[in-house]
Amino acid sequence: MSQNKNELAMIKKDTVDVVAEKVKAFQENGDVHFPPSYSPQNAMKSAWLTLQGIQDKNKRPALEVCTRDSVANSLLDMVVQGLNPAKKQGYFIVYGNTLTFQRSYFGTMAVTKQVTGAKSIDAAVIYEGDEVDYEMKNSRIVNLTHKQKFGNINKENIIGAYATIVLQDGEVYQELMTIEELRKAWSKAQFWGKDQEKEKKGSTHDEFKQEMAKKSVINRACKKFLNSSNDSNLVLDHFNHTDEAAEEAQLEEEIQTNANGEIIDIEYNEPEQEQEPEQPSDQPDGDLEQAAMDFEQKEAQTTSGPNF
Amino acid sequence: MIEVKALASSSKGNCYHITDGKTPLLLEAGIKFKEIQRKLDFQTSKIKACLITHEHKDHCAGVPDMIKNGKNCYMSKGTAEAIGVEGHRVKPIKSKEPFTVGTWTILPFEVEHDVAEPLGFLLANEDGDKLLFATDTYYIRYKFKGLTHILCECNYSLDILNKNIAAGRIPKVMKKRLLRSHFSLENVKEFLKANDLQKVREIWLLHLSDNNSDERRFKDEIQALTGKAVYVP
């Protein structure tokens, strides 16, 4: 037991101290400024406490399975963005032997407010029958008005959502997503089946559709706004790095788990048994939904090869 | 004895002619039929059939003409629908359901690419040769026994890709897609390490990216890893 404690203390010294040093250097160079209410030391302490309870999917402690580099990097990503896991601004998640810090949408909002000085970030859901009007100016949505009748509110009739970021000077940035775009975003989640088109009954995205819609559109608005309105800086680098690191770790784990597994084999068959497969009876039968999907796919995929 | 000839191998078009001396086949028809004819000195009448992995144009551009010229084209139902071809020359096949073409026994298997129903192929013949064809897949789910010929994609290397992104030559969003749609040098190596290569005579690295690959280096590294003859068409 005491040995475990010692080991933990060693890991802590190795990682937390290294990160703290780095952050200090950033601060001294003026690369990063924290709001007065944010203490990197406190955030790191609370992250370290959180980390001790984090496990991988086999219930092994994260601090045992994850590389020290990935632990240090995820802590650094968190601190540079001025986030704190105790405020639910992000989570630590283990993929294979990599620890990642993934911002929650509260975290994304916090970074956006801090970096851009935005006053408020809000989102609203659009239901069938709502009146929505807007203009496009310089490729941006302006003068968006939205009239809603109380009777329209029904989660089964959501047709879109929008988010509004209001800046110090009253300037407004808006982002709009249709239900199709929202579903496309949701479909990137791992639990979303390959050919699934809608939320599964009883899933979070089904039960809390309004909240999920707001969350997705806020996320998109903040990310686009941050990336378009600011010169590259340290916070932004780490803002984008957290997403990439998480995605790459996920991919790595997927490949580790699925690749080069089961052996499949065939033996040579005598040629005279050559079968001419019969004309299939299950040719496309004009199923409309399928056809619409195919059309979309065809549009997107057969126009040209992925020109890498 | 299998003979392989690459007629085209890039994101502009893929087409490979293979024969065991008895039944010539085409793997992919990603170039115009006329070009296929030209590259084979107009000796296309013997081609028994064509196997198609998926619906991207660089793998199927020649399919409609192949069909018109009376060649059977084997592909998944999803691929046929996405290309928009039908008729008795389109032979629908399913993952893990073996079929026979001439002297070849062929086992299709699912691969990992962002399209309708992509397949890879394992081909066996009476001489005991076994050829694996896998392209446009970011990893291979399976392992294989007694392979003699490996034809697999080796699209990019992560370090070259990262350098290109850092230099602004490749947009970041492309990386995201690439990682989940094409076979990297690093993952090809893991695949080769996981398989028994004792009987392997030739390894063909296919479909190298124009920007994110290095032909010489890929060849050298795979040769050093496997000690086999490596070809990069």
Coordinates of C-alpha atoms in Angstrom, one line a residue:
Chain A
M1 CA 0.0 0.0 0.0
S2 CA 2.7 2.4 1.1
Q3 CA 4.6 1.5 -2.0
N4 CA 1.6 2.4 -4.2
K5 CA 1.4 5.7 -2.4
N6 CA 5.1 6.3 -3.1
E7 CA 4.7 5.4 -6.7
L8 CA 1.7 7.8 -7.0
A9 CA 3.8 10.5 -5.4
M10 CA 6.5 9.9 -7.9
I11 CA 4.2 10.0 -10.9
K12 CA 2.7 13.2 -9.5
K13 CA 6.1 14.8 -9.1
D14 CA 7.1 13.7 -12.6
T15 CA 4.0 15.0 -14.3
V16 CA 2.3 17.7 -12.3
D17 CA 5.5 19.5 -11.5
V18 CA 6.6 19.4 -15.1
V19 CA 3.3 20.8 -16.3
A20 CA 3.4 23.5 -13.5
E21 CA 6.9 24.5 -14.6
K22 CA 5.8 24.8 -18.2
V23 CA 2.7 26.8 -17.4
K24 CA 4.9 29.1 -15.3
A25 CA 7.2 29.7 -18.2
F26 CA 4.2 30.4 -20.5
Q27 CA 3.0 33.0 -18.0
E28 CA 6.4 34.6 -17.6
N29 CA 6.7 34.9 -21.4
G30 CA 3.3 36.4 -21.6
D31 CA 2.1 33.5 -23.8
V32 CA -0.9 32.9 -21.6
H33 CA -3.0 35.0 -19.3
F34 CA -5.4 33.6 -16.8
P35 CA -8.4 35.5 -15.5
P36 CA -8.0 36.5 -11.9
S37 CA -10.5 33.9 -10.8
Y38 CA -8.4 31.1 -12.3
S39 CA -5.6 29.5 -10.4
P40 CA -3.7 27.0 -12.5
Q41 CA -2.4 25.4 -9.2
N42 CA -5.9 24.8 -7.9
A43 CA -7.1 23.5 -11.2
M44 CA -4.2 21.1 -11.3
K45 CA -4.8 20.0 -7.8
S46 CA -8.5 19.3 -8.5
A47 CA -7.5 17.5 -11.8
W48 CA -5.1 15.3 -9.9
L49 CA -7.8 14.3 -7.4
T50 CA -10.1 13.6 -10.3
L51 CA -7.4 11.6 -12.1
Q52 CA -7.0 9.2 -9.2
G53 CA -10.6 8.0 -9.7
I54 CA -10.4 7.7 -13.5
Q55 CA -10.3 4.2 -14.9
D56 CA -10.0 2.7 -18.3
K57 CA -12.7 0.4 -19.7
N58 CA -11.1 -2.6 -18.0
K59 CA -11.4 -0.8 -14.7
R60 CA -7.7 -0.3 -14.3
P61 CA -6.6 3.1 -12.9
A62 CA -5.7 5.6 -15.5
L63 CA -2.6 6.6 -13.7
E64 CA -1.3 3.1 -14.0
V65 CA -2.1 2.4 -17.6
C66 CA -1.5 5.8 -19.3
T67 CA 1.8 7.1 -20.5
R68 CA 3.2 9.9 -18.4
D69 CA 3.5 12.0 -21.5
S70 CA -0.2 11.7 -22.2
V71 CA -1.0 12.5 -18.6
A72 CA 1.2 15.6 -18.7
N73 CA -0.2 16.7 -22.1
S74 CA -3.8 16.4 -21.1
L75 CA -3.1 18.4 -17.9
L76 CA -1.3 21.0 -19.9
D77 CA -4.2 21.2 -22.4
M78 CA -6.6 21.7 -19.6
V79 CA -4.6 24.4 -17.8
V80 CA -3.6 26.5 -20.8
Q81 CA -7.3 26.7 -21.7
G82 CA -8.0 27.9 -18.2
L83 CA -10.4 25.1 -17.5
N84 CA -11.2 23.1 -14.3
P85 CA -12.7 19.6 -14.2
A86 CA -14.4 20.4 -10.9
K87 CA -16.6 22.9 -12.8
K88 CA -17.5 20.2 -15.3
Q89 CA -15.6 22.0 -18.0
G90 CA -13.9 18.9 -19.2
Y91 CA -13.3 15.2 -18.6
F92 CA -10.3 12.9 -18.6
I93 CA -10.8 9.8 -20.8
V94 CA -8.5 6.9 -21.3
Y95 CA -8.0 5.3 -24.8
G96 CA -5.6 2.4 -24.7
N97 CA -2.6 3.8 -22.9
T98 CA -3.3 7.5 -23.8
L99 CA -5.0 9.9 -21.4
T100 CA -7.0 12.6 -23.1
F101 CA -8.6 15.8 -21.8
Q102 CA -11.9 16.4 -23.5
R103 CA -13.6 19.7 -23.1
S104 CA -17.3 19.7 -22.3
Y105 CA -19.4 22.3 -24.0
F106 CA -19.3 24.4 -20.8
G107 CA -15.6 24.3 -21.2
T108 CA -15.9 25.4 -24.9
M109 CA -18.1 28.3 -23.8
A110 CA -15.7 29.3 -21.0
V111 CA -12.7 29.4 -23.5
T112 CA -14.7 31.4 -26.0
K113 CA -15.7 33.9 -23.4
Q114 CA -12.2 34.2 -22.1
V115 CA -10.5 34.5 -25.4
T116 CA -13.0 36.8 -27.2
G117 CA -14.4 38.6 -24.3
A118 CA -17.9 37.5 -25.4
K119 CA -20.7 38.7 -23.1
S120 CA -23.1 35.9 -23.7
I121 CA -23.5 32.7 -25.6
D122 CA -27.0 31.3 -26.0
A123 CA -28.8 28.8 -28.1
A124 CA -32.4 28.2 -29.1
V125 CA -34.2 25.4 -30.8
I126 CA -36.4 25.9 -33.9
Y127 CA -39.6 23.9 -34.2
E128 CA -41.9 23.2 -37.1
G129 CA -44.2 26.2 -37.6
D130 CA -41.8 28.7 -36.0
E131 CA -41.1 31.8 -38.0
V132 CA -37.4 32.3 -38.7
D133 CA -36.1 35.1 -40.8
Y134 CA -32.5 36.2 -41.4
E135 CA -30.2 37.8 -44.0
M136 CA -26.8 36.8 -45.1
K137 CA -24.2 39.6 -45.2
N138 CA -20.5 38.9 -46.0
S139 CA -21.3 35.2 -45.8
R140 CA -22.5 35.7 -42.2
I141 CA -26.0 35.4 -40.8
V142 CA -27.3 38.8 -39.7
N143 CA -30.6 40.1 -38.2
L144 CA -31.9 36.7 -37.3
T145 CA -35.4 36.9 -35.9
H146 CA -37.2 33.9 -34.5
K147 CA -40.9 33.9 -33.5
Q148 CA -42.1 30.9 -31.7
K149 CA -45.6 29.8 -30.7
F150 CA -45.8 27.9 -27.4
G151 CA -47.8 25.2 -29.1
N152 CA -45.0 24.5 -31.5
I153 CA -42.7 23.2 -28.8
N154 CA -42.5 19.5 -29.2
K155 CA -39.2 17.6 -29.3
E156 CA -40.4 15.5 -32.2
N157 CA -40.8 18.5 -34.4
I158 CA -37.3 20.1 -34.1
I159 CA -36.2 21.3 -37.4
G160 CA -33.0 23.1 -36.4
A161 CA -31.2 25.2 -33.8
Y162 CA -29.1 28.3 -33.7
A163 CA -26.5 29.9 -31.3
T164 CA -25.8 33.5 -30.7
I165 CA -22.5 34.9 -29.4
V166 CA -22.8 38.5 -28.2
L167 CA -19.5 40.4 -28.0
Q168 CA -18.5 43.3 -25.7
D169 CA -19.2 45.9 -28.4
G170 CA -22.6 44.4 -29.1
E171 CA -21.5 42.6 -32.3
V172 CA -23.3 39.4 -32.8
Y173 CA -22.1 36.1 -34.3
Q174 CA -24.6 33.5 -35.2
E175 CA -24.5 29.9 -36.3
L176 CA -27.5 27.9 -37.6
M177 CA -27.9 24.1 -38.0
T178 CA -30.7 22.1 -39.6
I179 CA -31.8 18.9 -37.9
E180 CA -30.0 17.0 -40.6
E181 CA -26.8 18.8 -39.7
L182 CA -27.4 18.1 -36.1
R183 CA -27.9 14.4 -36.7
K184 CA -24.8 14.4 -38.9
A185 CA -22.9 15.8 -35.9
W186 CA -24.4 13.3 -33.5
S187 CA -23.7 10.4 -35.8
K188 CA -20.0 10.9 -35.2
A189 CA -20.5 9.5 -31.7
Q190 CA -19.4 5.9 -31.2
F191 CA -22.8 4.6 -30.0
W192 CA -24.4 5.8 -33.3
G193 CA -24.8 2.7 -35.5
K194 CA -23.3 2.7 -39.0
D195 CA -26.6 2.9 -40.9
Q196 CA -28.6 4.7 -38.2
E197 CA -30.5 7.7 -39.4
K198 CA -32.3 8.9 -36.3
E199 CA -31.8 9.0 -32.5
K200 CA -32.6 5.6 -31.0
K201 CA -35.6 5.6 -28.7
G202 CA -34.6 6.2 -25.1
S203 CA -31.1 7.4 -26.0
T204 CA -29.8 10.7 -24.6
H205 CA -30.1 12.3 -27.9
D206 CA -33.8 11.2 -28.2
E207 CA -34.8 12.1 -24.6
F208 CA -33.0 15.4 -24.4
K209 CA -33.1 16.4 -28.0
Q210 CA -33.5 20.1 -27.3
E211 CA -30.5 20.2 -25.0
M212 CA -28.4 18.1 -27.3
A213 CA -29.3 20.4 -30.2
K214 CA -28.4 23.5 -28.3
K215 CA -25.1 21.9 -27.1
S216 CA -24.1 20.9 -30.7
V217 CA -24.9 24.3 -32.2
I218 CA -23.1 26.1 -29.3
N219 CA -20.1 23.9 -29.9
R220 CA -20.0 24.6 -33.5
A221 CA -20.6 28.4 -33.1
C222 CA -17.8 28.7 -30.5
K223 CA -15.3 26.6 -32.5
K224 CA -15.9 28.4 -35.8
F225 CA -15.9 31.8 -34.1
L226 CA -12.7 31.2 -32.2
N227 CA -10.9 29.8 -35.2
S228 CA -12.1 32.6 -37.5
S229 CA -11.7 35.6 -35.2
N230 CA -8.4 35.1 -33.5
D231 CA -4.8 34.9 -34.6
S232 CA -3.3 31.7 -33.7
N233 CA -2.3 31.8 -30.0
L234 CA -1.3 29.3 -27.4
V235 CA -4.9 28.9 -26.0
L236 CA -6.2 28.3 -29.5
D237 CA -3.5 25.8 -30.2
H238 CA -4.4 23.8 -27.1
F239 CA -8.1 24.3 -27.8
N240 CA -7.7 22.5 -31.1
H241 CA -5.2 20.1 -29.9
T242 CA -7.5 18.6 -27.3
D243 CA -10.0 17.6 -30.0
E244 CA -7.3 16.2 -32.2
A245 CA -5.5 14.3 -29.5
A246 CA -8.8 12.8 -28.4
E247 CA -9.7 11.8 -31.9
E248 CA -6.3 10.3 -32.6
A249 CA -6.3 8.3 -29.4
Q250 CA -9.8 7.0 -30.2
L251 CA -8.6 5.9 -33.6
E252 CA -5.5 4.3 -32.2
E253 CA -7.6 2.3 -29.8
E254 CA -10.1 1.3 -32.5
I255 CA -7.3 0.0 -34.6
Q256 CA -5.6 -1.8 -31.7
T257 CA -8.9 -3.5 -30.8
N258 CA -10.1 -4.4 -34.2
A259 CA -7.2 -4.9 -36.6
N260 CA -5.5 -8.1 -37.5
G261 CA -7.8 -10.3 -35.4
E262 CA -9.7 -13.4 -36.6
I263 CA -8.1 -15.5 -39.3
I264 CA -10.1 -16.0 -42.4
D265 CA -9.2 -18.4 -45.1
I266 CA -10.3 -20.2 -48.2
E267 CA -9.2 -23.3 -50.0
Y268 CA -9.1 -23.7 -53.7
N269 CA -12.2 -25.3 -55.3
E270 CA -12.3 -27.4 -58.4
P271 CA -13.0 -25.1 -61.3
E272 CA -15.7 -27.2 -62.9
Q273 CA -17.9 -26.2 -60.0
E274 CA -17.9 -22.7 -61.3
Q275 CA -21.1 -21.1 -60.3
E276 CA -22.7 -18.3 -62.3
P277 CA -24.5 -16.5 -59.5
E278 CA -28.1 -16.1 -60.4
Q279 CA -29.6 -12.8 -61.2
P280 CA -30.3 -11.4 -57.8
S281 CA -33.9 -10.9 -56.8
D282 CA -33.0 -8.3 -54.2
Q283 CA -32.0 -5.5 -56.7
P284 CA -32.9 -2.0 -55.7
D285 CA -36.6 -1.8 -55.4
G286 CA -37.3 1.9 -55.4
D287 CA -37.5 2.2 -51.7
L288 CA -37.8 5.9 -51.4
E289 CA -35.9 6.5 -48.2
Q290 CA -33.1 4.3 -49.4
A291 CA -33.0 6.1 -52.7
A292 CA -32.7 9.4 -51.1
M293 CA -29.8 8.2 -49.0
D294 CA -28.2 6.6 -52.0
F295 CA -28.6 9.8 -53.9
E296 CA -26.9 11.8 -51.2
Q297 CA -24.1 9.3 -51.0
K298 CA -23.7 9.1 -54.7
E299 CA -23.5 12.9 -54.9
A300 CA -20.9 13.0 -52.3
Q301 CA -18.9 10.0 -53.2
T302 CA -19.0 9.1 -56.9
T303 CA -18.3 12.5 -58.4
S304 CA -14.6 11.9 -57.9
G305 CA -12.2 9.9 -55.9
P306 CA -10.8 11.3 -52.7
N307 CA -7.9 13.1 -54.3
F308 CA -5.2 12.6 -51.8
Chain B
M1 CA 2.3 -18.9 -60.6
I2 CA 0.6 -15.6 -60.2
E3 CA 1.6 -12.7 -62.5
V4 CA 0.7 -9.2 -61.4
K5 CA 0.6 -6.2 -63.6
A6 CA -0.4 -2.7 -62.4
L7 CA -2.2 -0.7 -65.0
A8 CA -2.8 2.2 -62.7
S9 CA -2.2 2.8 -59.0
S10 CA -3.0 6.2 -57.6
S11 CA -5.9 8.4 -56.5
K12 CA -6.3 9.1 -60.2
G13 CA -7.1 5.5 -61.0
N14 CA -6.5 1.9 -59.9
C15 CA -6.5 -1.2 -62.0
Y16 CA -4.5 -4.4 -61.6
H17 CA -4.3 -7.3 -64.0
I18 CA -3.6 -10.6 -62.3
T19 CA -3.5 -14.1 -63.8
D20 CA -2.6 -17.6 -62.7
G21 CA -1.8 -18.5 -66.3
K22 CA -5.3 -19.7 -66.8
T23 CA -7.8 -17.1 -65.6
P24 CA -6.9 -13.5 -66.0
L25 CA -8.8 -11.1 -63.8
L26 CA -8.9 -7.4 -63.2
L27 CA -8.8 -6.1 -59.7
E28 CA -10.6 -2.7 -59.9
A29 CA -11.5 -0.8 -63.1
G30 CA -10.7 2.7 -62.0
I31 CA -9.6 3.9 -65.5
K32 CA -11.4 4.0 -68.8
F33 CA -11.9 0.7 -70.6
K34 CA -10.0 2.2 -73.6
E35 CA -7.0 2.8 -71.4
I36 CA -7.2 -0.7 -70.0
Q37 CA -7.3 -2.0 -73.6
R38 CA -4.3 0.1 -74.5
K39 CA -2.3 -0.9 -71.5
L40 CA -2.9 -4.6 -72.2
D41 CA -2.1 -4.3 -75.9
F42 CA -5.7 -4.9 -76.7
Q43 CA -5.5 -8.4 -75.2
T44 CA -8.6 -7.9 -73.1
S45 CA -10.8 -10.6 -74.5
K46 CA -9.3 -13.2 -72.2
I47 CA -10.2 -11.2 -69.1
K48 CA -12.7 -13.3 -67.3
A49 CA -14.0 -10.9 -64.8
C50 CA -13.4 -7.8 -62.7
L51 CA -13.5 -7.4 -58.9
I52 CA -14.5 -4.0 -57.6
T53 CA -13.9 -2.9 -54.0
H54 CA -16.0 0.2 -53.8
E55 CA -17.7 3.0 -55.6
H56 CA -15.1 5.8 -55.7
K57 CA -14.4 6.8 -59.3
D58 CA -10.7 5.9 -59.0
H59 CA -11.8 2.3 -58.5
C60 CA -14.8 2.0 -60.8
A61 CA -14.7 4.5 -63.6
G62 CA -14.4 1.8 -66.2
V63 CA -17.1 -0.4 -64.9
P64 CA -20.0 0.7 -67.2
D65 CA -17.8 0.0 -70.2
M66 CA -16.6 -3.3 -68.8
I67 CA -20.2 -4.3 -68.6
K68 CA -20.9 -3.1 -72.1
N69 CA -18.0 -5.2 -73.3
G70 CA -19.5 -8.3 -71.7
K71 CA -17.3 -8.6 -68.6
N72 CA -18.7 -9.8 -65.4
C73 CA -18.1 -7.3 -62.6
Y74 CA -18.2 -8.6 -59.0
M75 CA -19.1 -6.2 -56.3
S76 CA -21.2 -5.7 -53.1
K77 CA -24.8 -4.7 -53.5
G78 CA -24.0 -1.4 -51.7
T79 CA -21.3 -0.7 -54.3
A80 CA -23.4 -1.6 -57.3
E81 CA -26.2 0.7 -56.0
A82 CA -23.8 3.5 -55.3
I83 CA -22.2 3.2 -58.8
G84 CA -25.7 2.9 -60.3
V85 CA -25.1 -0.2 -62.4
E86 CA -27.3 -3.2 -62.8
G87 CA -28.0 -6.1 -65.1
H88 CA -26.8 -9.6 -65.5
R89 CA -23.1 -8.6 -65.7
V90 CA -23.2 -7.1 -62.3
K91 CA -22.6 -10.0 -59.9
P92 CA -23.5 -9.2 -56.3
I93 CA -21.2 -10.7 -53.7
K94 CA -21.2 -10.7 -49.9
S95 CA -18.5 -10.5 -47.3
K96 CA -17.3 -14.0 -46.2
E97 CA -19.3 -15.8 -48.9
P98 CA -16.7 -17.4 -51.3
F99 CA -17.3 -17.6 -55.0
T100 CA -15.5 -19.1 -58.0
V101 CA -14.3 -17.4 -61.2
G102 CA -12.5 -19.8 -63.6
T103 CA -9.6 -21.2 -61.7
W104 CA -9.9 -18.8 -58.8
T105 CA -11.7 -19.3 -55.5
I106 CA -12.4 -15.9 -54.1
L107 CA -13.3 -14.8 -50.6
P108 CA -14.6 -11.2 -50.2
F109 CA -14.2 -9.6 -46.7
E110 CA -15.4 -6.2 -45.4
V111 CA -12.8 -3.4 -45.1
E112 CA -12.9 0.0 -43.3
H113 CA -13.6 2.9 -45.7
D114 CA -16.1 5.6 -45.6
V115 CA -18.4 4.3 -48.4
A116 CA -21.5 2.1 -48.8
E117 CA -20.2 -1.6 -48.6
P118 CA -16.5 -1.8 -49.4
L119 CA -14.7 -5.2 -49.8
G120 CA -11.3 -6.7 -49.9
F121 CA -10.5 -10.0 -51.6
L122 CA -8.6 -13.2 -50.8
L123 CA -7.9 -15.2 -53.9
A124 CA -6.7 -18.9 -54.1
N125 CA -5.9 -21.0 -57.1
E126 CA -5.1 -24.7 -57.7
D127 CA -1.3 -24.1 -57.5
G128 CA -1.7 -23.2 -53.9
D129 CA -1.1 -19.6 -54.4
K130 CA -3.0 -17.1 -52.3
L131 CA -3.3 -13.5 -53.1
L132 CA -4.6 -10.8 -50.8
F133 CA -6.0 -7.6 -52.3
A134 CA -6.9 -4.9 -49.8
T135 CA -7.1 -1.2 -50.6
D136 CA -8.8 1.9 -49.3
T137 CA -9.1 0.6 -45.7
Y138 CA -7.5 2.2 -42.7
Y139 CA -6.9 -1.2 -41.2
I140 CA -7.6 -4.8 -41.9
R141 CA -9.9 -6.6 -39.5
Y142 CA -8.5 -10.1 -40.3
K143 CA -5.4 -12.2 -40.5
F144 CA -4.6 -14.7 -43.3
K145 CA -2.9 -18.0 -43.8
G146 CA -0.4 -19.0 -46.4
L147 CA -0.4 -15.8 -48.4
T148 CA 1.9 -15.8 -51.4
H149 CA 1.1 -12.4 -52.8
I150 CA 0.1 -9.3 -50.9
L151 CA -1.3 -6.4 -52.8
C152 CA -2.2 -3.7 -50.3
E153 CA -2.6 0.0 -50.1
C154 CA 0.1 2.0 -48.5
N155 CA -1.3 5.5 -48.8
Y156 CA 0.6 7.8 -46.5
S157 CA 3.0 8.0 -43.6
L158 CA 1.9 9.9 -40.5
D159 CA 5.1 11.9 -40.2
I160 CA 5.0 13.0 -43.8
L161 CA 1.3 14.0 -43.4
N162 CA 2.1 15.9 -40.2
K163 CA 4.9 17.8 -41.9
N164 CA 2.7 18.7 -44.8
I165 CA 0.0 20.0 -42.5
A166 CA 2.6 22.0 -40.5
A167 CA 3.8 23.5 -43.7
G168 CA 0.3 24.3 -44.8
R169 CA 0.5 22.1 -47.9
I170 CA -2.4 19.9 -46.7
P171 CA -5.5 21.3 -44.9
K172 CA -6.0 19.9 -41.4
V173 CA -9.5 18.6 -42.2
M174 CA -8.0 16.3 -44.8
K175 CA -6.0 14.5 -42.1
K176 CA -9.2 13.8 -40.2
R177 CA -10.7 12.0 -43.1
L178 CA -7.4 10.3 -44.2
L179 CA -6.9 8.7 -40.8
R180 CA -10.2 7.0 -41.0
S181 CA -10.2 6.0 -44.7
H182 CA -6.7 5.0 -45.9
F183 CA -4.0 2.6 -44.9
S184 CA -0.9 4.2 -43.4
L185 CA 2.6 2.9 -43.7
E186 CA 2.6 2.5 -39.9
N187 CA -0.6 0.4 -40.0
V188 CA 0.6 -1.7 -43.0
K189 CA 3.6 -2.6 -41.0
E190 CA 1.5 -3.7 -38.0
F191 CA -0.6 -5.8 -40.4
L192 CA 2.5 -7.4 -42.0
K193 CA 3.9 -8.2 -38.5
A194 CA 0.6 -9.8 -37.4
N195 CA 0.6 -12.2 -40.4
D196 CA 2.6 -15.3 -41.2
L197 CA 4.7 -14.2 -44.2
Q198 CA 6.6 -17.5 -44.6
K199 CA 5.2 -18.2 -48.1
V200 CA 5.0 -14.6 -49.3
R201 CA 6.9 -14.0 -52.5
E202 CA 5.8 -10.6 -53.5
I203 CA 4.4 -7.6 -51.7
W204 CA 2.9 -4.8 -53.8
L205 CA 2.4 -1.4 -52.1
L206 CA -0.5 0.3 -53.9
H207 CA -2.3 3.6 -54.1
L208 CA 0.4 5.8 -52.7
S209 CA -0.7 9.4 -52.0
D210 CA 0.9 12.0 -54.3
N211 CA 1.7 14.3 -51.4
N212 CA 2.0 12.2 -48.3
S213 CA 4.2 9.3 -49.3
D214 CA 7.7 8.5 -50.3
E215 CA 8.0 5.7 -52.7
R216 CA 11.7 4.9 -52.1
R217 CA 11.3 5.0 -48.3
F218 CA 8.1 2.9 -48.2
K219 CA 9.7 0.3 -50.4
D220 CA 12.9 0.2 -48.3
E221 CA 11.1 0.1 -45.0
I222 CA 8.8 -2.7 -46.0
Q223 CA 11.6 -4.7 -47.6
A224 CA 13.7 -4.3 -44.4
L225 CA 10.8 -5.4 -42.2
T226 CA 9.8 -8.4 -44.3
G227 CA 12.8 -9.4 -46.3
K228 CA 10.5 -9.9 -49.3
A229 CA 10.4 -8.6 -52.8
V230 CA 8.5 -5.3 -52.6
Y231 CA 7.0 -3.6 -55.7
V232 CA 5.6 0.0 -55.8
P233 CA 3.9 0.4 -59.2

